[in-house]
Structure formats: structure tokens, C-alpha cells
Amino acid sequence: MRNAKNEMENVKETTYRRVVDHGKTYLLRLVNSVVAANMFFAIAEHNLTIVGMDASYIKPITTSYIMIAAGQTMDILLTTNQTLGHYYIAARQFWSQEVDLTNFDLFNVTAIIEYRGNYTIPLSPSFPSTLPDYKDSRQVIKFSKLLRSLASKDHPVNVPLNITTRMYITVSMAEIECKNTTCIATGEEIILATSVNSISWNNPVPTDVLLAYYRNITGVYTTDFPDQPLNYYNFTADELPEALAMADLGSKVKVLNYNEAVEVVFQGTNILGAGCVVLALSCR
């Protein structure tokens, strides 16, 4: 797909085109490789059926548009059942913050689906009227509510019932004080970072955590990552004390026993503004 200031500008020479046959079903593997940006995606006059997300099957969803978060993957079925012609594939960035930006990228990225066959080529392809506006949070919520696990009688999900460890993890934007060489400041004493339970990861030495664990190397990490946040409050309140934004740098890990049943609750917060992100849980 290409960046396009005007969807109709120089499309014959620069836009990627995909030739399709009428009546077939195609599998699209969609990956959002944009850094820290969520994207709307739609194909003009075509529905999309999502069957998988992040390497897991879900209950099939048929929709006229999708919202895909940064780093997320989707498996989508496209049935080419419309009138022979040319149709735009289009994506547009979604901005979830309340503040207005003067330099926000409002351009669309586009590609074109071309049906194979004998027909009069249109002067310009159809553009997806269902592609939401870049600040349309209602369409994000509407889409998110459609997502369901594949769990059913035919696809049972066996959830552990005897929980041995419970963790409550808040995910927030945070402010960190620059002290000595713990971070690089650009003329500011405070930098922005992401934190979990008010801790932002810091590598004190260039040694892999797993390597340090297996070789019993000290000074790389500590085993005191907290099971819960330091304070409980209204995490999604419109106004939150500025002091809650402060976080510490640390190399803290949670050590679990083999075959332990762990319940993890991820809680987003409105500290320094809410966002829409994907969380990935990696156990090693």
C-alpha cells in the first residue's frame, strides 16, 4: 500500500494493484507494522470476515471495516462477489488522544483490487465509504465489542480453576526522573515512558535476563516485581493526581514455579491520557 495525499493522484503508476477473480475467497494476512499507531482498514463495497487474531482463531466476524493495533496480526477472508470493476483498499490512522495535533498524518494509504474480466474500466476506483474518521472512537468501541473467543462445545477452552498466584498489573504512561546515567535526557529532567505497576524496565548491564538466570549471574535483575499496583484508585477517571504519573526504573521480574496456575488482570489507566494498545504476555 502507498501513502496518498489524494487517492486519485498518479494511481496508474504508483499504486499497488491486486488482480482477483470473481466469486473466489481470498485469505488476507494483515499485519500492522506501523510503530505506535492503530489503523482503520477497509475495502470498498466488500465485507471482511476475520477468523483469526495474533495466531489464535476467533469466532468469525463479518464487518465492513476493521481496526488493527500496532504489532497486531489478523487473518481475514475476502470474498470477491461484487460487480466487476476496480475497488480501493484503504487504511487510515486512528488517534485516540483527546488533544488535537497540528502535524497529524491525515493521509490515507491505498491499494487497488482489480477484477479480472471484460468490462469498462472506471475512471477511478470506488473508495470505501465505511472507513472511519481518524478520531472516530465510537467505531473502535463498536468493532472491539465484536471480538469473541472461538470457545464453544466444539472448541472447548479448559481454564484452570485452582489458581495459585494472582497478579493485578496496571499499564500506564509515566514520568521518570533522569538520574545520573540511568536514562538519557535531552535537556529535560523528566522523560516519558511506559510503566507496569509504576515500574519502567531498565537494563543495568548488557546481559540477557535468561542468560543471567541460567548462569546465575547477579546484578542483572531482581525478583521483586509486585503482584499488584502500589495504589488502587479510579484508574479511568478523567482527572488524576499528577503524582500518580511518577514511575521508577527497575529490572524487576516475577519468578513462577513450573506448572503454576496464574491469573493476570491487565488494567489500563488514564494517567497522562488513555491509549489503545495491544498487550502481549510472553513467558520464558
XYZ file of N, CA and C in Angstrom:
852
model
N 0.844 -1.183 0.000
C 0.000 0.000 0.000
C 0.885 1.240 0.000
N 0.360 2.348 -0.464
C 1.170 3.551 -0.589
C 0.537 4.705 0.163
N 1.373 5.696 0.539
C 0.852 6.930 1.087
C 0.268 7.750 -0.046
N -0.890 8.346 0.205
C -1.555 9.082 -0.863
C -2.140 10.366 -0.329
N -1.624 11.500 -0.803
C -2.196 12.783 -0.406
C -3.563 12.950 -1.012
N -3.714 12.444 -2.216
C -5.009 12.441 -2.882
C -5.159 11.071 -3.511
N -6.250 10.367 -3.164
C -6.410 8.984 -3.610
C -6.393 8.853 -5.131
N -6.739 9.914 -5.845
C -6.837 9.829 -7.295
C -5.552 10.283 -7.991
N -4.508 10.571 -7.223
C -3.310 11.172 -7.779
C -2.306 10.117 -8.248
N -2.030 10.083 -9.540
C -0.998 9.209 -10.105
C -1.184 7.737 -9.764
N -2.446 7.269 -9.649
C -2.672 5.894 -9.224
C -2.226 4.888 -10.273
N -2.234 5.268 -11.528
C -1.893 4.313 -12.579
C -0.447 3.846 -12.468
N 0.442 4.716 -11.987
C 1.856 4.387 -11.989
C 2.375 3.921 -10.636
N 1.787 4.366 -9.551
C 2.415 4.153 -8.244
C 1.654 3.240 -7.301
N 0.384 3.006 -7.511
C -0.403 2.242 -6.546
C -0.291 0.743 -6.799
N -0.129 -0.012 -5.708
C -0.113 -1.466 -5.815
C -1.497 -1.959 -6.219
N -1.532 -2.912 -7.140
C -2.796 -3.468 -7.620
C -2.782 -4.984 -7.456
N -3.938 -5.517 -7.075
C -4.095 -6.964 -6.932
C -5.231 -7.416 -7.831
N -4.932 -8.284 -8.788
C -5.952 -8.805 -9.696
C -6.630 -9.999 -9.037
N -7.969 -10.008 -9.033
C -8.731 -11.085 -8.387
C -9.762 -11.631 -9.367
N -10.220 -12.845 -9.091
C -11.271 -13.476 -9.882
C -12.598 -13.369 -9.147
N -13.645 -13.138 -9.888
C -14.975 -13.021 -9.287
C -15.410 -14.363 -8.693
N -16.016 -14.296 -7.494
C -16.573 -15.486 -6.874
C -15.607 -16.307 -6.048
N -14.379 -15.855 -5.912
C -13.409 -16.589 -5.105
C -13.285 -15.979 -3.706
N -12.728 -16.763 -2.783
C -12.465 -16.286 -1.425
C -10.960 -16.278 -1.199
N -10.439 -15.142 -0.783
C -9.004 -14.960 -0.585
C -8.700 -14.797 0.907
N -7.576 -15.351 1.340
C -7.117 -15.180 2.715
C -6.112 -14.036 2.755
N -6.443 -13.012 3.526
C -5.540 -11.881 3.728
C -4.887 -12.021 5.102
N -3.585 -11.949 5.138
C -2.870 -11.926 6.422
C -2.400 -10.492 6.648
N -3.107 -9.816 7.521
C -2.875 -8.392 7.735
C -2.003 -8.182 8.970
N -0.946 -7.409 8.806
C -0.032 -7.103 9.908
C 0.109 -5.588 10.007
N -0.099 -5.048 11.192
C 0.123 -3.620 11.393
C 1.564 -3.422 11.843
N 2.410 -3.043 10.909
C 3.829 -2.848 11.215
C 4.165 -1.386 11.473
N 3.136 -0.550 11.612
C 3.357 0.862 11.920
C 3.702 0.994 13.402
N 4.712 1.761 13.727
C 5.140 1.916 15.116
C 4.159 2.810 15.872
N 3.566 2.275 16.934
C 2.729 3.048 17.865
C 1.564 3.737 17.170
N 0.963 3.086 16.193
C -0.187 3.675 15.511
C -1.216 2.594 15.218
N -2.450 2.837 15.609
C -3.556 1.943 15.299
C -4.176 2.370 13.975
N -4.642 1.400 13.195
C -5.094 1.698 11.844
C -6.500 1.169 11.583
N -7.305 1.994 10.895
C -8.552 1.520 10.300
C -8.220 0.942 8.927
N -8.994 -0.070 8.509
C -8.732 -0.743 7.232
C -10.061 -1.158 6.630
N -10.242 -0.923 5.331
C -11.488 -1.307 4.660
C -11.229 -1.481 3.172
N -12.112 -2.235 2.525
C -12.088 -2.412 1.074
C -13.440 -1.965 0.540
N -13.427 -1.095 -0.427
C -14.665 -0.502 -0.935
C -15.674 -1.567 -1.352
N -16.898 -1.447 -0.808
C -18.052 -2.266 -1.189
C -17.879 -3.762 -0.903
N -16.898 -4.116 -0.089
C -16.666 -5.521 0.270
C -16.694 -5.689 1.787
N -17.229 -6.816 2.229
C -17.158 -7.171 3.636
C -15.903 -7.995 3.906
N -15.439 -7.929 5.132
C -14.271 -8.684 5.570
C -14.700 -9.636 6.676
N -14.243 -10.875 6.626
C -14.559 -11.852 7.671
C -13.271 -12.208 8.402
N -13.176 -11.789 9.654
C -11.987 -12.056 10.467
C -12.141 -13.421 11.123
N -11.167 -14.290 10.938
C -11.227 -15.644 11.509
C -10.108 -15.901 12.512
N -9.110 -15.030 12.553
C -8.011 -15.235 13.485
C -7.330 -13.930 13.829
N -6.807 -13.853 15.056
C -6.051 -12.688 15.505
C -4.862 -13.157 16.332
N -3.700 -12.640 16.004
C -2.490 -12.940 16.771
C -2.297 -14.443 16.959
N -2.413 -15.176 15.860
C -2.154 -16.627 15.819
C -3.167 -17.443 16.605
N -4.347 -16.888 16.866
C -5.411 -17.633 17.546
C -6.713 -17.465 16.775
N -7.458 -18.571 16.632
C -8.754 -18.488 15.976
C -9.742 -17.750 16.874
N -10.669 -17.026 16.256
C -11.749 -16.366 16.977
C -13.067 -16.739 16.311
N -14.184 -16.418 16.961
C -15.469 -16.594 16.296
C -15.498 -15.674 15.087
N -15.815 -16.191 13.896
C -15.769 -15.366 12.687
C -16.602 -14.094 12.819
N -16.021 -12.983 12.391
C -16.674 -11.678 12.428
C -16.756 -11.152 11.004
N -17.937 -10.793 10.567
C -18.105 -10.169 9.255
C -18.359 -8.685 9.466
N -17.521 -7.851 8.877
C -17.576 -6.417 9.120
C -17.160 -5.664 7.863
N -17.552 -4.399 7.781
C -17.199 -3.581 6.622
C -15.884 -2.832 6.821
N -15.329 -2.879 8.035
C -14.041 -2.250 8.322
C -13.429 -2.953 9.534
N -12.148 -2.735 9.745
C -11.502 -3.262 10.943
C -10.663 -2.159 11.570
N -10.275 -2.379 12.821
C -9.283 -1.544 13.490
C -8.204 -2.484 14.001
N -6.994 -2.285 13.547
C -5.888 -3.160 13.918
C -4.838 -2.342 14.655
N -4.421 -2.839 15.818
C -3.476 -2.116 16.662
C -2.041 -2.370 16.210
N -1.146 -1.529 16.680
C 0.267 -1.659 16.324
C 0.807 -3.018 16.759
N 1.448 -3.726 15.835
C 2.013 -5.032 16.134
C 1.036 -6.180 16.057
N -0.225 -5.896 15.793
C -1.242 -6.948 15.769
C -1.302 -7.610 14.393
N -1.766 -8.867 14.374
C -1.960 -9.591 13.122
C -3.394 -10.091 13.042
N -3.917 -10.189 11.840
C -5.270 -10.695 11.623
C -5.302 -11.582 10.391
N -6.108 -12.642 10.459
C -6.390 -13.496 9.312
C -7.797 -13.166 8.836
N -7.915 -12.705 7.593
C -9.173 -12.160 7.082
C -9.539 -12.844 5.775
N -10.810 -13.229 5.658
C -11.320 -13.796 4.412
C -12.024 -12.710 3.613
N -11.668 -12.611 2.348
C -12.287 -11.657 1.428
C -12.933 -12.434 0.292
N -14.251 -12.293 0.135
C -14.968 -12.918 -0.975
C -15.221 -11.865 -2.044
N -14.726 -12.130 -3.240
C -14.840 -11.156 -4.334
C -16.157 -11.394 -5.070
N -17.223 -10.800 -4.533
C -18.576 -11.049 -5.036
C -19.271 -9.789 -5.523
N -18.506 -8.750 -5.832
C -19.116 -7.503 -6.281
C -19.053 -7.373 -7.802
N -19.653 -6.310 -8.308
C -19.649 -6.046 -9.745
C -18.212 -5.903 -10.244
N -17.929 -6.458 -11.411
C -16.585 -6.350 -11.969
C -16.167 -4.888 -12.032
N -14.975 -4.604 -11.529
C -14.507 -3.227 -11.510
C -13.244 -3.088 -10.687
N -12.937 -1.853 -10.312
C -11.773 -1.537 -9.500
C -12.237 -0.975 -8.157
N -11.593 -1.413 -7.065
C -12.007 -1.001 -5.722
C -10.766 -0.685 -4.889
N -10.865 0.409 -4.146
C -9.744 0.787 -3.288
C -9.695 -0.066 -2.021
N -8.481 -0.499 -1.673
C -8.155 -0.945 -0.320
C -7.564 0.282 0.367
N -8.078 0.650 1.540
C -7.605 1.875 2.179
C -7.399 1.672 3.671
N -6.411 2.365 4.204
C -6.142 2.356 5.645
C -5.917 3.788 6.098
N -6.280 4.033 7.342
C -6.178 5.383 7.905
C -5.830 5.260 9.384
N -4.941 6.103 9.853
C -4.519 6.044 11.249
C -5.644 6.503 12.178
N -5.740 5.835 13.345
C -6.689 6.240 14.388
C -5.926 6.921 15.510
N -6.419 8.083 15.934
C -5.789 8.845 17.014
C -6.714 8.838 18.208
N -6.279 8.200 19.312
C -7.153 8.002 20.465
C -7.040 9.086 21.520
N -6.066 9.978 21.391
C -5.894 11.008 22.411
C -6.911 12.131 22.221
N -7.202 12.818 23.328
C -8.171 13.906 23.286
C -7.584 15.181 22.684
N -6.268 15.333 22.785
C -5.652 16.566 22.311
C -5.628 16.586 20.790
N -5.655 17.798 20.230
C -5.582 17.964 18.787
C -4.122 18.141 18.370
N -3.769 17.570 17.238
C -2.412 17.692 16.726
C -2.419 18.516 15.450
N -1.398 19.350 15.308
C -1.306 20.155 14.093
C -0.537 19.432 12.994
N 0.278 18.446 13.374
C 1.093 17.734 12.382
C 0.673 16.280 12.228
N -0.581 15.974 12.556
C -1.054 14.591 12.468
C -1.189 14.180 11.002
N -0.784 12.957 10.706
C -0.830 12.452 9.333
C -2.254 12.030 8.995
N -2.952 12.869 8.227
C -4.336 12.585 7.858
C -4.434 11.845 6.530
N -3.306 11.564 5.914
C -3.335 10.904 4.619
C -3.791 9.458 4.760
N -4.326 8.929 3.691
C -4.685 7.516 3.623
C -3.566 6.755 2.921
N -3.506 5.457 3.179
C -2.664 4.588 2.362
C -3.607 3.712 1.546
N -3.270 3.485 0.304
C -4.211 2.815 -0.589
C -3.534 1.782 -1.481
N -4.339 0.816 -1.874
C -4.006 -0.142 -2.924
C -5.304 -0.366 -3.699
N -5.250 -1.138 -4.759
C -6.437 -1.317 -5.603
C -6.656 -2.794 -5.895
N -7.908 -3.222 -5.755
C -8.332 -4.546 -6.211
C -8.902 -4.399 -7.612
N -8.416 -5.204 -8.534
C -8.919 -5.203 -9.910
C -9.544 -6.561 -10.217
N -10.798 -6.554 -10.605
C -11.441 -7.804 -11.019
C -10.965 -8.172 -12.416
N -10.724 -9.462 -12.607
C -10.361 -9.965 -13.920
C -11.630 -10.131 -14.759
N -11.580 -9.769 -16.031
C -12.751 -9.930 -16.884
C -12.890 -8.798 -17.885
N -13.945 -8.880 -18.689
C -14.213 -7.872 -19.707
C -15.248 -6.880 -19.188
N -14.836 -5.647 -18.988
C -15.743 -4.587 -18.532
C -15.075 -3.244 -18.805
N -15.874 -2.215 -18.752
C -15.342 -0.871 -18.962
C -14.598 -0.421 -17.711
N -13.335 -0.107 -17.861
C -12.530 0.301 -16.704
C -13.019 1.655 -16.201
N -13.326 1.781 -14.911
C -13.828 3.050 -14.376
C -12.750 4.126 -14.390
N -13.187 5.381 -14.417
C -12.236 6.486 -14.386
C -11.433 6.487 -13.087
N -12.080 6.101 -12.010
C -11.390 5.999 -10.724
C -12.042 4.894 -9.906
N -11.286 4.173 -9.080
C -11.863 3.106 -8.260
C -12.812 3.657 -7.204
N -13.674 2.787 -6.697
C -14.556 3.164 -5.594
C -13.739 3.232 -4.309
N -14.013 4.256 -3.485
C -13.325 4.410 -2.203
C -14.234 3.911 -1.091
N -13.712 3.211 -0.061
C -14.565 2.647 0.994
C -15.245 3.727 1.841
N -16.551 3.827 1.698
C -17.323 4.812 2.465
C -17.415 4.433 3.937
N -17.094 3.183 4.276
C -17.201 2.713 5.662
C -15.922 2.942 6.462
N -14.880 3.482 5.836
C -13.628 3.728 6.545
C -13.834 4.855 7.550
N -13.697 4.589 8.859
C -13.995 5.614 9.863
C -13.029 6.794 9.807
N -13.475 7.909 10.382
C -12.645 9.093 10.517
C -11.521 8.817 11.512
N -10.440 9.574 11.424
C -9.254 9.271 12.229
C -9.476 9.447 13.728
N -10.549 10.146 14.157
C -10.818 10.310 15.591
C -12.113 9.615 16.010
N -12.596 8.698 15.192
C -13.896 8.069 15.455
C -13.749 6.934 16.465
N -13.706 7.285 17.739
C -13.539 6.278 18.789
C -14.766 5.384 18.919
N -15.937 5.872 18.522
C -17.146 5.039 18.594
C -17.017 3.810 17.708
N -16.427 3.982 16.543
C -16.260 2.844 15.642
C -15.221 1.860 16.183
N -14.247 2.361 16.927
C -13.274 1.476 17.573
C -13.968 0.621 18.619
N -14.794 1.265 19.454
C -15.519 0.534 20.501
C -16.479 -0.469 19.876
N -17.181 -0.042 18.834
C -18.127 -0.930 18.152
C -17.420 -2.165 17.611
N -16.259 -1.966 17.003
C -15.507 -3.094 16.456
C -14.979 -3.993 17.569
N -14.448 -3.394 18.627
C -13.868 -4.182 19.717
C -14.899 -5.076 20.381
N -16.146 -4.619 20.441
C -17.196 -5.408 21.079
C -17.567 -6.649 20.271
N -17.144 -6.705 19.015
C -17.448 -7.867 18.179
C -16.533 -9.050 18.468
N -15.386 -8.799 19.062
C -14.363 -9.832 19.220
C -14.763 -10.849 20.281
N -14.724 -12.112 19.908
C -15.065 -13.199 20.819
C -14.120 -14.380 20.598
N -13.824 -15.078 21.662
C -13.023 -16.294 21.564
C -13.788 -17.356 20.788
N -13.069 -18.308 20.229
C -13.695 -19.405 19.493
C -14.377 -20.391 20.432
N -14.234 -20.198 21.730
C -14.744 -21.139 22.735
C -16.191 -21.539 22.471
N -16.428 -22.853 22.412
C -17.762 -23.417 22.199
C -17.709 -24.890 22.583
N -18.819 -25.585 22.421
C -18.826 -27.022 22.700
C -17.870 -27.767 21.785
N -17.791 -27.301 20.539
C -16.881 -27.944 19.587
C -15.426 -27.524 19.801
N -15.227 -26.361 20.414
C -13.874 -25.847 20.652
C -13.766 -25.431 22.120
N -13.735 -26.410 23.024
C -13.716 -26.086 24.457
C -12.398 -25.439 24.884
N -12.513 -24.553 25.855
C -11.338 -23.919 26.452
C -11.292 -24.321 27.919
N -10.293 -25.070 28.280
C -10.160 -25.553 29.650
C -9.378 -24.537 30.478
N -10.102 -23.770 31.267
C -9.490 -22.729 32.087
C -9.128 -23.305 33.454
N -7.905 -23.101 33.927
C -7.535 -23.585 35.271
C -8.445 -22.976 36.335
N -8.865 -23.785 37.277
C -9.758 -23.325 38.336
C -9.039 -23.164 39.670
N -7.971 -23.884 39.871
C -7.220 -23.796 41.127
C -6.045 -22.829 40.943
N -6.328 -21.554 41.149
C -5.325 -20.516 40.940
C -4.373 -20.460 42.131
N -3.081 -20.468 41.843
C -2.082 -20.404 42.913
C -1.468 -19.015 43.060
N -1.472 -18.226 41.980
C -0.911 -16.874 42.030
C -1.823 -15.922 41.265
N -2.101 -14.774 41.874
C -2.917 -13.752 41.226
C -2.106 -12.469 41.096
N -2.161 -11.877 39.893
C -1.435 -10.634 39.641
C -2.387 -9.599 39.051
N -2.285 -8.384 39.535
C -3.076 -7.259 39.021
C -2.067 -6.228 38.528
N -2.037 -6.015 37.206
C -0.990 -5.196 36.601
C -1.607 -3.991 35.901
N -1.216 -2.800 36.327
C -1.657 -1.576 35.662
C -0.644 -1.200 34.582
N -1.159 -0.762 33.446
C -0.320 -0.349 32.323
C -0.570 1.129 32.084
N 0.479 1.941 32.144
C 0.300 3.393 32.105
C 1.436 4.072 31.354
N 1.125 5.272 30.853
C 2.190 6.203 30.520
C 2.723 6.746 31.833
N 4.003 7.093 31.870
C 4.599 7.511 33.136
C 5.666 8.572 32.904
N 6.006 9.249 33.994
C 7.108 10.202 34.004
C 8.233 9.624 34.864
N 9.456 9.744 34.365
C 10.612 9.194 35.070
C 11.663 10.284 35.234
N 12.206 10.398 36.427
C 13.291 11.340 36.670
C 14.592 10.779 36.116
N 15.314 11.607 35.398
C 16.629 11.203 34.897
C 17.658 11.412 35.998
N 18.289 10.329 36.408
C 19.295 10.398 37.464
C 20.592 9.780 36.963
N 21.662 10.542 37.051
C 22.982 10.059 36.651
C 22.930 9.492 35.236
N 23.278 8.221 35.049
C 23.298 7.618 33.715
C 22.158 6.630 33.517
N 21.109 6.720 34.353
C 20.020 5.749 34.232
C 19.163 5.995 33.010
N 19.190 7.187 32.465
C 18.458 7.455 31.227
C 19.115 8.631 30.538
N 18.764 8.826 29.302
C 19.354 9.898 28.512
C 18.339 11.017 28.395
N 18.653 12.163 28.933
C 17.754 13.310 28.872
C 18.227 14.264 27.786
N 17.279 14.922 27.158
C 17.599 15.906 26.127
C 17.249 17.288 26.662
N 17.964 17.693 27.688
C 17.703 18.997 28.272
C 16.540 19.013 29.239
N 15.931 17.866 29.510
C 14.802 17.782 30.429
C 15.149 16.847 31.579
N 14.638 17.157 32.760
C 14.871 16.291 33.910
C 13.867 15.154 33.983
N 12.764 15.270 33.255
C 11.706 14.261 33.255
C 11.538 13.721 31.837
N 11.428 12.404 31.694
C 11.138 11.808 30.390
C 9.866 10.978 30.493
N 9.238 10.739 29.347
C 8.043 9.905 29.288
C 8.432 8.465 28.998
N 7.704 7.542 29.594
C 7.965 6.122 29.377
C 6.687 5.346 29.644
N 6.718 4.067 29.333
C 5.613 3.171 29.667
C 5.959 2.440 30.956
N 4.947 2.212 31.792
C 5.211 1.529 33.053
C 4.161 0.468 33.320
N 4.543 -0.549 34.072
C 3.620 -1.554 34.596
C 3.797 -1.577 36.104
N 2.671 -1.388 36.806
C 2.718 -1.251 38.270
C 3.760 -0.221 38.700
N 3.784 0.897 37.947
C 4.657 2.051 38.238
C 6.139 1.720 38.135
N 6.479 0.734 37.317
C 7.876 0.370 37.083
C 8.126 0.346 35.580
N 9.177 1.030 35.150
C 9.575 1.036 33.748
C 10.885 0.267 33.615
N 10.929 -0.650 32.654
C 12.072 -1.563 32.548
C 13.361 -0.819 32.224
N 14.435 -1.250 32.864
C 15.747 -0.669 32.647
C 16.785 -1.780 32.654
N 17.672 -1.776 31.662
C 18.759 -2.759 31.611
C 20.021 -2.162 32.235
N 20.378 -2.575 33.446
C 21.573 -2.004 34.077
C 22.867 -2.462 33.419
N 22.846 -3.670 32.857
C 24.026 -4.213 32.181
C 23.563 -4.880 30.887
N 24.433 -4.942 29.870
C 24.039 -5.549 28.587
C 24.070 -7.070 28.627
N 23.323 -7.649 29.550
C 23.262 -9.106 29.680
C 21.814 -9.557 29.608
N 21.547 -10.571 28.814
C 20.193 -11.084 28.675
C 19.706 -11.671 29.999
N 18.430 -11.416 30.324
C 17.864 -11.887 31.589
C 17.893 -13.411 31.668
N 17.510 -14.085 30.581
C 17.514 -15.550 30.597
C 18.921 -16.116 30.772
N 19.874 -15.469 30.120
C 21.261 -15.910 30.271
C 21.710 -15.751 31.725
N 21.342 -14.625 32.326
C 21.702 -14.392 33.727
C 21.040 -15.413 34.638
N 19.808 -15.797 34.318
C 19.091 -16.777 35.142
C 19.773 -18.143 35.078
N 20.067 -18.607 33.867
C 20.637 -19.947 33.707
C 22.071 -20.038 34.225
N 22.802 -18.932 34.147
C 24.206 -18.955 34.577
C 24.408 -18.340 35.963
N 23.281 -18.007 36.624
C 23.351 -17.448 37.983
C 24.224 -16.195 38.043
N 24.044 -15.314 37.059
C 24.781 -14.046 37.039
C 24.006 -13.028 37.867
N 24.634 -12.437 38.835
C 23.963 -11.479 39.709
C 24.058 -10.061 39.145
N 23.174 -9.195 39.644
C 23.207 -7.790 39.263
C 22.477 -7.455 37.985
N 21.827 -8.441 37.363
C 21.105 -8.194 36.110
C 19.642 -7.870 36.378
N 19.037 -8.548 37.328
C 17.631 -8.318 37.650
C 17.382 -8.651 39.114
N 16.228 -8.206 39.591
C 15.774 -8.575 40.934
C 14.440 -9.291 40.801
N 14.075 -10.066 41.802
C 12.870 -10.908 41.715
C 11.717 -10.337 42.537
N 11.629 -9.012 42.596
C 10.607 -8.385 43.437
C 9.583 -7.591 42.638
N 9.264 -8.055 41.409
C 8.193 -7.375 40.673
C 6.888 -7.557 41.451
N 6.162 -6.472 41.723
C 4.976 -6.556 42.587
C 3.798 -7.250 41.914
N 3.019 -7.975 42.710
C 1.827 -8.656 42.206
C 0.653 -7.710 42.014
N 0.755 -6.495 42.527
C -0.336 -5.530 42.421
C 0.239 -4.119 42.415
N -0.547 -3.136 41.974
C -0.049 -1.761 41.956
C 0.168 -1.231 43.367
N 0.993 -0.195 43.447
C 1.276 0.411 44.746
C 0.017 1.015 45.355
N -0.830 1.612 44.499
C -2.072 2.239 44.959
C -3.232 1.794 44.083
N -4.404 1.657 44.691
C -5.641 1.425 43.951
C -6.432 2.732 43.930
N -6.946 3.090 42.768
C -7.703 4.331 42.608
C -8.624 4.148 41.415
N -9.345 5.181 41.060
C -10.196 5.119 39.872
C -9.287 5.227 38.648
N -8.892 4.089 38.101
C -7.872 4.062 37.055
C -8.274 4.824 35.793
N -9.559 4.963 35.538
C -10.009 5.604 34.297
C -10.685 6.941 34.548
N -10.428 7.559 35.689
C -11.015 8.867 35.988
C -10.501 9.915 35.005
N -11.331 10.927 34.738
C -10.928 11.987 33.810
C -9.789 12.825 34.372
N -9.785 13.029 35.677
C -8.738 13.817 36.323
C -8.035 12.946 37.355
N -6.718 12.839 37.245
C -5.926 12.036 38.179
C -4.768 12.872 38.714
N -4.388 12.680 39.970
C -3.269 13.444 40.538
C -1.985 13.231 39.740
N -1.238 14.305 39.548
C -0.009 14.219 38.761
C 1.014 13.290 39.402
N 0.948 13.161 40.727
C 1.916 12.308 41.423
C 1.806 10.852 40.994
N 0.616 10.431 40.535
C 0.438 9.044 40.110
C 1.223 8.721 38.843
N 1.642 9.761 38.131
C 2.357 9.541 36.873
C 3.818 9.166 37.086
N 4.352 9.405 38.271
C 5.768 9.121 38.518
C 6.009 7.615 38.624
N 7.035 7.143 37.954
C 7.396 5.720 37.985
C 8.892 5.585 38.238
N 9.291 4.402 38.634
C 10.701 4.112 38.890
C 11.267 3.222 37.792
N 12.544 3.399 37.530
C 13.246 2.477 36.644
C 13.640 1.234 37.429
N 13.507 0.080 36.814
C 13.862 -1.135 37.519
C 13.994 -2.315 36.586
N 14.692 -3.329 37.035
C 14.847 -4.586 36.292
C 14.243 -5.698 37.131
N 12.949 -5.579 37.366
C 12.252 -6.490 38.272
C 11.526 -7.567 37.471
N 11.598 -8.795 37.932
C 10.932 -9.909 37.261
C 10.084 -10.671 38.270
N 9.155 -11.448 37.741
C 8.323 -12.330 38.558
C 8.733 -13.763 38.250
N 9.181 -14.481 39.251
C 9.600 -15.872 39.082
C 8.442 -16.784 39.476
N 8.087 -17.702 38.580
C 6.973 -18.622 38.812
C 7.477 -20.058 38.834
N 6.765 -20.881 39.565
C 7.084 -22.299 39.597
C 6.516 -22.996 38.367
N 7.160 -24.056 37.946
C 6.678 -24.822 36.801
C 5.272 -25.358 37.075
N 4.397 -25.241 36.066
C 3.024 -25.760 36.124
C 2.140 -24.987 37.105
N 2.544 -23.781 37.425
C 1.753 -22.947 38.326
C 0.600 -22.305 37.560
N -0.576 -22.216 38.185
C -1.747 -21.579 37.575
C -1.778 -20.122 38.010
N -1.637 -19.209 37.039
C -1.519 -17.784 37.341
C -2.675 -17.023 36.695
N -3.330 -16.193 37.484
C -4.383 -15.314 36.965
C -3.814 -13.902 36.870
N -3.845 -13.323 35.668
C -3.304 -11.986 35.448
C -4.420 -11.072 34.964
N -4.598 -9.954 35.645
C -5.548 -8.926 35.230
C -4.741 -7.723 34.758
N -4.913 -7.342 33.492
C -4.288 -6.131 32.964
C -5.289 -4.986 33.058
N -4.869 -3.880 33.656
C -5.737 -2.723 33.827
C -5.108 -1.504 33.161
N -5.792 -0.965 32.139
C -5.342 0.280 31.542
C -5.685 1.447 32.451
N -4.978 2.554 32.303
C -5.243 3.730 33.126
C -5.345 4.969 32.244
N -5.817 6.046 32.852
C -5.948 7.324 32.156
C -4.827 8.278 32.546
N -3.769 7.741 33.136
C -2.633 8.582 33.510
C -1.963 9.127 32.256
N -1.833 10.444 32.184
C -1.244 11.137 31.033
C -1.988 10.823 29.744
N -3.256 10.449 29.862
C -4.073 10.181 28.684
C -4.200 8.707 28.389
N -5.413 8.295 28.055
C -5.658 6.894 27.724
C -5.198 6.604 26.304
N -4.904 5.357 26.045
C -4.491 4.943 24.712
C -5.095 3.610 24.353
N -4.853 3.185 23.118
C -5.368 1.907 22.634
C -4.173 1.085 22.172
N -3.805 0.085 22.961
C -2.600 -0.683 22.665
C -2.880 -2.174 22.774
N -1.966 -2.962 22.225
C -2.030 -4.418 22.328
C -1.023 -4.877 23.368
N -1.449 -5.777 24.249
C -0.555 -6.343 25.252
C -0.220 -7.778 24.868
N 1.037 -8.119 24.955
C 1.474 -9.489 24.674
C 2.128 -10.053 25.922
N 1.702 -11.229 26.336
C 2.250 -11.881 27.525
C 3.192 -12.986 27.074
N 4.469 -12.826 27.391
C 5.482 -13.802 26.983
C 6.087 -14.436 28.223
N 5.979 -15.752 28.324
C 6.543 -16.474 29.474
C 7.745 -17.282 29.008
N 8.841 -17.183 29.723
C 10.060 -17.896 29.322
C 10.644 -18.640 30.510
